[in-house]
Short mmCIF file of C-alpha atoms in Angstrom, two decimals:
data_model
loop_
_atom_site.label_atom_id
_atom_site.label_comp_id
_atom_site.label_asym_id
_atom_site.label_seq_id
_atom_site.Cartn_x
_atom_site.Cartn_y
_atom_site.Cartn_z
CA MET A 1 0.00 0.00 0.00
CA THR A 2 1.25 3.50 -0.81
CA SER A 3 1.66 6.14 1.86
CA ALA A 4 -1.20 8.06 0.24
CA SER A 5 -3.49 5.04 0.60
CA ALA A 6 -2.46 4.55 4.21
CA GLY A 7 -3.22 8.23 4.78
CA THR A 8 -6.66 7.75 3.28
CA LEU A 9 -7.37 4.95 5.74
CA ASP A 10 -6.12 7.08 8.64
CA GLU A 11 -8.48 9.86 7.58
CA ALA A 12 -11.36 7.38 7.34
CA TYR A 13 -10.61 6.01 10.80
CA GLU A 14 -10.46 9.49 12.30
CA ARG A 15 -13.85 10.36 10.83
CA LEU A 16 -15.41 7.08 11.92
CA HIS A 17 -14.03 7.16 15.45
CA ALA A 18 -16.42 10.01 16.18
CA THR A 19 -19.29 7.56 15.58
CA GLY A 20 -20.61 4.68 17.64
CA PRO A 21 -20.22 0.96 16.90
CA GLU A 22 -23.96 0.58 16.28
CA PHE A 23 -26.90 2.62 15.01
CA ASP A 24 -30.67 2.34 14.71
CA GLY A 25 -30.69 0.30 17.90
CA PHE A 26 -28.77 -2.78 16.78
CA LEU A 27 -27.17 -2.37 13.35
CA SER A 28 -23.36 -2.57 13.32
CA ASN A 29 -21.20 0.24 11.99
CA HIS A 30 -19.49 -1.29 8.97
CA GLY A 31 -17.63 1.86 7.97
CA PRO A 32 -14.13 0.94 9.23
CA MET A 33 -14.32 -2.57 7.74
CA ALA A 34 -15.52 -1.49 4.31
CA ALA A 35 -13.07 1.42 4.17
CA GLU A 36 -10.13 -0.85 4.98
CA ALA A 37 -11.20 -3.35 2.31
CA MET A 38 -11.61 -0.61 -0.30
CA VAL A 39 -8.16 0.80 0.45
CA ARG A 40 -6.61 -2.68 0.42
CA HIS A 41 -7.98 -3.35 -3.06
CA GLY A 42 -6.92 -0.07 -4.65
CA HIS A 43 -10.07 2.04 -4.27
CA SER A 44 -8.71 4.71 -1.95
CA ASP A 45 -10.06 7.42 -4.22
CA LEU A 46 -13.64 6.33 -3.53
CA VAL A 47 -13.44 5.94 0.26
CA GLY A 48 -14.23 9.57 1.06
CA SER A 49 -17.34 9.77 -1.09
CA TRP A 50 -18.54 6.37 0.13
CA LEU A 51 -18.18 7.52 3.72
CA ASP A 52 -20.01 10.77 2.97
CA GLY A 53 -23.10 8.74 2.18
CA TYR A 54 -22.69 5.99 4.75
CA MET A 55 -21.98 8.22 7.73
CA ARG A 56 -25.36 9.94 7.40
CA ARG A 57 -26.80 6.79 8.98
CA LEU A 58 -24.43 6.63 11.95
CA GLU A 59 -24.76 7.92 15.50
CA GLU A 60 -22.37 9.78 17.77
CA PHE A 61 -19.78 7.91 19.79
CA PRO A 62 -21.33 6.89 23.14
CA SER A 63 -20.06 8.28 26.41
CA GLY A 64 -18.06 5.91 28.62
CA LEU A 65 -18.86 4.55 32.06
CA GLY A 66 -15.34 4.65 33.43
CA PRO A 67 -12.20 2.50 33.16
CA ILE A 68 -12.26 -1.28 33.37
CA GLY A 69 -9.80 -2.88 35.76
CA SER A 70 -9.41 -6.26 37.42
CA ASP A 71 -13.17 -6.80 37.22
CA TRP A 72 -13.07 -6.81 33.42
CA GLN A 73 -15.00 -10.09 33.17
CA GLU A 74 -18.04 -8.43 34.74
CA ALA A 75 -18.02 -5.89 31.90
CA LEU A 76 -18.21 -8.51 29.16
CA GLY A 77 -21.52 -8.28 27.33
CA ASP A 78 -22.46 -5.04 29.08
CA LEU A 79 -24.09 -3.08 26.26
CA ARG A 80 -23.83 0.10 28.26
CA ARG A 81 -20.15 -0.14 27.46
CA VAL A 82 -20.65 -0.14 23.84
CA ALA A 83 -17.93 -12.30 22.43
CA GLY A 84 -18.24 -15.28 21.72
CA VAL A 85 -17.25 -14.77 18.12
CA VAL A 86 -20.89 -15.02 17.07
CA ALA A 87 -21.88 -12.02 19.24
CA ALA A 88 -23.32 -9.02 17.36
CA ALA A 89 -23.58 -11.24 14.28
CA THR A 90 -19.76 -11.64 14.38
CA HIS A 91 -19.15 -7.95 13.60
CA GLY A 92 -16.82 -7.54 16.57
CA VAL A 93 -14.33 -10.11 15.37
CA ILE A 94 -14.67 -8.95 11.76
CA ARG A 95 -13.85 -5.39 12.73
CA VAL A 96 -10.85 -6.64 14.69
CA GLY A 97 -9.70 -8.73 11.71
CA HIS A 98 -9.72 -5.72 9.40
CA ALA A 99 -7.89 -3.64 12.00
CA VAL A 100 -5.20 -6.29 12.46
CA ARG A 101 -4.69 -6.59 8.71
CA ALA A 102 -4.23 -2.82 8.50
CA LEU A 103 -1.75 -2.85 11.39
CA LEU A 104 0.29 -5.69 9.91
CA ALA A 105 0.34 -4.09 6.47
CA ASP A 106 0.73 -0.40 7.32
CA GLY A 107 2.34 -0.22 10.76
CA ASP A 108 1.08 0.76 14.18
CA ASP A 109 0.28 4.45 13.79
CA PRO A 110 -2.18 6.01 16.28
CA SER A 111 -5.25 5.83 14.02
CA HIS A 112 -4.71 2.16 13.28
CA LEU A 113 -4.15 1.34 16.97
CA ALA A 114 -7.26 3.29 17.90
CA GLU A 115 -9.28 1.27 15.40
CA LEU A 116 -8.05 -1.97 16.98
CA ALA A 117 -9.13 -0.64 20.36
CA HIS A 118 -12.58 0.26 19.02
CA GLY A 119 -12.97 -3.20 17.49
CA LEU A 120 -11.90 -5.04 20.63
CA ALA A 121 -14.13 -2.89 22.83
CA TYR A 122 -17.16 -3.49 20.63
CA TRP A 123 -16.47 -7.23 20.60
CA ALA A 124 -16.23 -7.31 24.39
CA ALA A 125 -19.38 -5.22 24.87
CA ARG A 126 -21.35 -7.63 22.71
CA TRP A 127 -19.86 -10.80 24.22
CA GLN A 128 -22.23 -13.74 24.61
CA THR A 129 -22.01 -17.49 24.91
CA LEU A 130 -23.21 -19.83 22.21
CA PRO A 131 -25.50 -22.79 22.97
CA GLY A 132 -23.36 -25.91 22.84
CA GLY A 133 -20.27 -23.81 23.46
CA GLN A 134 -18.75 -26.50 25.63
CA ALA A 135 -18.70 -28.66 22.53
CA GLY A 136 -16.70 -25.95 20.81
CA ALA A 137 -14.21 -26.04 23.67
CA SER A 138 -13.89 -29.80 23.33
CA ALA A 139 -13.20 -29.34 19.63
CA ALA A 140 -10.19 -27.22 20.50
CA ALA A 141 -8.96 -29.94 22.82
CA ALA A 142 -9.30 -32.66 20.20
CA ALA A 143 -5.98 -31.91 18.54
CA SER A 144 -4.88 -35.54 18.63
CA ARG A 145 -7.85 -36.80 16.64
CA ALA A 146 -7.48 -37.43 12.94
CA ARG A 147 -9.61 -35.15 10.80
CA ALA A 148 -12.65 -37.11 9.69
CA ALA A 149 -13.95 -34.62 7.14
CA THR A 150 -13.03 -31.45 5.31
CA PRO A 151 -14.56 -28.15 6.48
CA LEU A 152 -16.77 -28.27 3.38
CA ASP A 153 -18.10 -31.68 4.42
CA SER A 154 -18.49 -30.54 8.01
CA LEU A 155 -20.53 -27.48 7.05
CA ALA A 156 -22.70 -29.61 4.80
CA ALA A 157 -23.46 -31.88 7.76
CA ILE A 158 -24.58 -29.07 10.11
CA PRO A 159 -28.21 -29.56 11.23
CA ARG A 160 -30.64 -26.68 10.82
CA ILE A 161 -33.20 -25.29 13.21
CA ALA A 162 -36.74 -26.07 12.13
CA GLU A 163 -38.11 -22.57 12.58
CA GLN A 164 -35.88 -20.23 10.62
CA ALA A 165 -37.62 -17.02 11.61
CA GLY A 166 -36.88 -14.02 13.80
CA GLY A 167 -33.65 -12.22 14.58
CA LEU A 168 -30.25 -13.75 15.22
CA GLY A 169 -30.71 -13.87 18.99
CA ASP A 170 -33.99 -15.73 18.71
CA ARG A 171 -32.51 -18.19 16.25
CA LEU A 172 -29.39 -18.87 18.28
CA ALA A 173 -31.54 -19.56 21.34
CA ARG A 174 -33.20 -22.40 19.40
CA LEU A 175 -29.85 -24.10 18.90
CA GLY A 176 -29.97 -25.31 22.50
CA ALA A 177 -33.01 -27.42 21.68
CA LEU A 178 -31.53 -28.82 18.45
CA THR A 179 -30.59 -32.36 19.47
CA ALA A 180 -27.93 -32.88 16.81
CA TRP A 181 -26.25 -29.50 17.34
CA PRO A 182 -23.73 -30.28 20.15
CA ALA A 183 -22.44 -33.37 18.36
CA ALA A 184 -22.13 -31.55 15.05
CA LEU A 185 -20.24 -28.71 16.72
CA ALA A 186 -17.85 -31.12 18.48
CA ASP A 187 -17.27 -33.25 15.40
CA PHE A 188 -14.89 -30.68 13.90
CA SER A 189 -11.31 -31.64 14.76
CA VAL A 190 -8.63 -29.03 15.39
CA PRO A 191 -5.07 -30.09 14.47
CA ALA A 192 -2.10 -29.54 16.76
CA ALA A 193 0.53 -27.95 14.51
CA PRO A 194 0.18 -24.20 13.87
CA GLU A 195 0.61 -24.50 10.12
CA GLN A 196 -2.05 -27.20 10.00
CA ILE A 197 -4.36 -24.96 11.99
CA ARG A 198 -3.79 -22.14 9.52
CA ALA A 199 -4.50 -24.47 6.60
CA VAL A 200 -7.73 -25.80 8.13
CA LEU A 201 -8.93 -22.30 8.96
CA ALA A 202 -8.26 -21.23 5.37
CA GLU A 203 -10.23 -24.27 4.19
CA LEU A 204 -13.11 -23.21 6.44
CA VAL A 205 -13.11 -19.74 4.87
CA ASP A 206 -13.00 -21.32 1.41
CA ALA A 207 -15.87 -23.67 2.22
CA ALA A 208 -18.14 -21.01 3.70
CA THR A 209 -17.47 -18.72 0.74
CA VAL A 210 -18.30 -21.21 -1.99
CA ARG A 211 -21.33 -22.50 -0.05
CA TYR A 212 -22.74 -18.97 -0.09
CA LEU A 213 -23.09 -19.27 -3.86
CA LEU A 214 -25.58 -22.13 -3.46
CA TYR A 215 -27.18 -21.31 -0.10
CA GLY A 216 -26.91 -17.53 0.29
CA HIS A 217 -30.56 -17.12 -0.65
CA GLY A 218 -31.48 -18.29 2.87
CA ASN A 219 -30.48 -14.82 4.06
CA GLY A 220 -28.22 -12.82 1.79
CA VAL A 221 -26.87 -10.54 4.52
CA MET A 222 -26.50 -12.88 7.47
CA LEU A 223 -24.87 -15.78 5.62
CA VAL A 224 -22.13 -13.44 4.42
CA HIS A 225 -20.78 -13.60 7.97
CA SER A 226 -20.36 -17.37 7.89
CA ALA A 227 -17.37 -16.64 5.62
CA THR A 228 -16.22 -13.17 6.70
CA ALA A 229 -16.01 -14.13 10.40
CA PRO A 230 -13.54 -17.02 9.95
CA SER A 231 -11.73 -14.88 7.38
CA ALA A 232 -11.23 -12.23 10.07
CA VAL A 233 -9.85 -14.84 12.46
CA LEU A 234 -7.48 -16.07 9.75
CA ARG A 235 -6.14 -12.53 9.34
CA THR A 236 -5.39 -12.24 13.04
CA LEU A 237 -3.31 -15.44 13.31
CA PRO A 238 0.05 -13.80 12.48
CA ALA A 239 -0.47 -11.43 15.42
CA LEU A 240 -1.43 -14.14 17.92
CA ASP A 241 0.62 -16.44 20.09
CA HIS A 242 0.60 -19.94 18.64
CA GLY A 243 -1.13 -21.15 21.78
CA LEU A 244 -4.21 -19.15 20.77
CA TRP A 245 -4.46 -20.57 17.26
CA ALA A 246 -6.37 -23.76 18.17
CA PRO A 247 -9.09 -22.03 20.24
CA SER A 248 -9.34 -19.36 17.53
CA LEU A 249 -10.04 -22.02 14.91
CA ALA A 250 -12.58 -23.68 17.21
CA ALA A 251 -14.34 -20.35 17.77
CA ALA A 252 -14.35 -19.57 14.04
CA TRP A 253 -15.88 -22.98 13.34
CA ALA A 254 -18.54 -22.46 16.02
CA ALA A 255 -19.53 -19.09 14.55
CA SER A 256 -19.66 -20.27 10.94
CA SER A 257 -21.56 -23.43 11.78
CA ALA A 258 -24.02 -21.58 14.02
CA LEU A 259 -24.89 -19.13 11.25
CA THR A 260 -25.28 -22.05 8.88
CA ALA A 261 -27.59 -23.83 11.33
CA VAL A 262 -29.91 -20.86 11.78
CA TYR A 263 -29.96 -19.28 8.31
CA ALA A 264 -28.95 -21.75 5.58
CA PRO A 265 -31.84 -23.23 3.55
CA ALA A 266 -32.24 -26.96 3.12
CA GLU A 267 -31.96 -26.86 -0.67
CA PRO A 268 -29.34 -25.18 -2.86
CA ALA A 269 -30.24 -22.72 -5.57
CA PRO A 270 -30.30 -24.20 -9.09
CA ARG A 271 -26.98 -23.71 -10.83
CA ALA A 272 -28.72 -22.31 -13.89
CA GLN A 273 -29.91 -19.34 -11.82
CA LEU A 274 -26.47 -18.45 -10.47
CA PRO A 275 -24.11 -15.78 -11.86
CA GLN A 276 -21.32 -16.60 -14.27
CA LEU A 277 -17.80 -15.21 -14.31
CA PRO A 278 -16.67 -12.65 -16.88
CA ASP A 279 -15.14 -14.37 -19.93
CA GLY A 280 -11.66 -13.97 -21.35
CA GLN A 281 -9.95 -12.47 -18.30
CA SER A 282 -6.96 -13.46 -16.23
CA ARG A 283 -7.45 -14.38 -12.59
CA GLU A 284 -6.13 -10.99 -11.51
CA GLU A 285 -8.41 -9.10 -13.92
CA THR A 286 -11.44 -11.09 -12.76
CA ALA A 287 -10.69 -10.41 -9.11
CA ARG A 288 -10.24 -6.67 -9.75
CA GLU A 289 -13.45 -6.42 -11.75
CA VAL A 290 -15.58 -8.28 -9.24
CA PHE A 291 -14.32 -6.22 -6.31
CA ALA A 292 -14.90 -3.05 -8.33
CA ARG A 293 -18.48 -4.20 -8.92
CA ALA A 294 -18.90 -4.63 -5.17
CA VAL A 295 -17.70 -1.08 -4.54
CA GLU A 296 -20.06 0.20 -7.22
CA HIS A 297 -22.91 -1.71 -5.53
CA GLY A 298 -22.06 0.15 -2.33
CA ASP A 299 -23.46 -2.07 0.42
CA PRO A 300 -20.77 -2.78 3.03
CA HIS A 301 -21.73 -6.45 3.32
CA VAL A 302 -21.20 -6.87 -0.42
CA ILE A 303 -17.85 -5.07 -0.19
CA LYS A 304 -16.63 -7.12 2.78
CA PHE A 305 -17.76 -10.41 1.27
CA ALA A 306 -16.08 -9.57 -2.04
CA ASP A 307 -12.90 -8.86 -0.07
CA THR A 308 -13.00 -12.39 1.39
CA ALA A 309 -14.10 -13.98 -1.90
CA VAL A 310 -11.18 -12.40 -3.76
CA ASP A 311 -8.82 -13.80 -1.12
CA VAL A 312 -10.32 -17.27 -1.60
CA PHE A 313 -10.20 -17.02 -5.39
CA THR A 314 -6.59 -15.86 -5.29
CA ARG A 315 -5.67 -18.70 -2.93
CA THR A 316 -7.57 -21.52 -4.63
CA GLY A 317 -8.50 -20.44 -8.16
CA ASN A 318 -12.02 -21.74 -7.49
CA PRO A 319 -14.38 -19.76 -9.74
CA ASP A 320 -17.27 -20.41 -7.34
CA ALA A 321 -15.65 -17.99 -4.90
CA ILE A 322 -15.90 -15.11 -7.35
CA ALA A 323 -19.36 -16.22 -8.45
CA ALA A 324 -20.36 -16.11 -4.77
CA ALA A 325 -19.32 -12.45 -4.58
CA LEU A 326 -21.51 -11.72 -7.60
CA ARG A 327 -24.34 -13.65 -5.96
CA ALA A 328 -24.10 -11.48 -2.84
CA ALA A 329 -24.52 -8.39 -4.99
CA GLU A 330 -27.67 -9.95 -6.42
CA LEU A 331 -29.16 -10.96 -3.08
CA ILE A 332 -28.39 -7.82 -1.07
CA GLU A 333 -30.11 -4.57 -1.95
CA PRO A 334 -27.85 -1.54 -2.45
#
């Protein structure tokens, strides 16, 4: 990234840090995440105008309640101070993932560090446990088990709640009564070696991304996070102690599988109805064009998902990843 681009991101952060992490009661502020993705993919020149429109929806930064000390655990989930990874529809961890990528790529200037602080604080304020979470913990401890299935197979085997209605909180509450849920959550094995953990986490991101192409119609917005949440965790690994990699993978799996359980439809969309890739382009040209389309679309979920889809396409060459980004632009209204 050029110094000018890094400066654009600093300016965006400074503008956004005057706003709160949520607005309209419960919607997450996607500004810092979308701005970082746009800068990362060469669209610095459009960040300012995009923010001009987006920030009209945001609210002022909330006043604090005082410092948090040794009693920090009592402050977890205290919305007055605005997570399990799935908390706030995973936006806390996603915001942290974008902040960490910016820090690793651009250096630890004050605006970037402040953004990390904002992301971590929002994540902590929205902390919540996930039904069957103990199974997720056992998955992290199962490092000695041989992997029985790929992440793609594991996601395909996730059971679904019968009543897919209501908000995320209502849906997650129903997971506790889903008999097959704890076993499905615990059936995902976490390897022991750090590089194996990184590889499996990348496979989970790949799987959730390509599954969106076929199943995103269950809820175009919410199922985006089944891919962008583990992608955010993947981006934080280089900044974490290796001892945190296994529980991070387990948490990413729990979040992605939970969103699949409560939003994914039973049947895939017919292939004939799905978008096709542009013809006659190199991989790099295709990735640039599809991300540019996401920026033109303007919705931050479309932009963030395209950011992850381009990563997957670059890593794997799987055209379904790019087609999934185009599908998100179809399913999500600008």
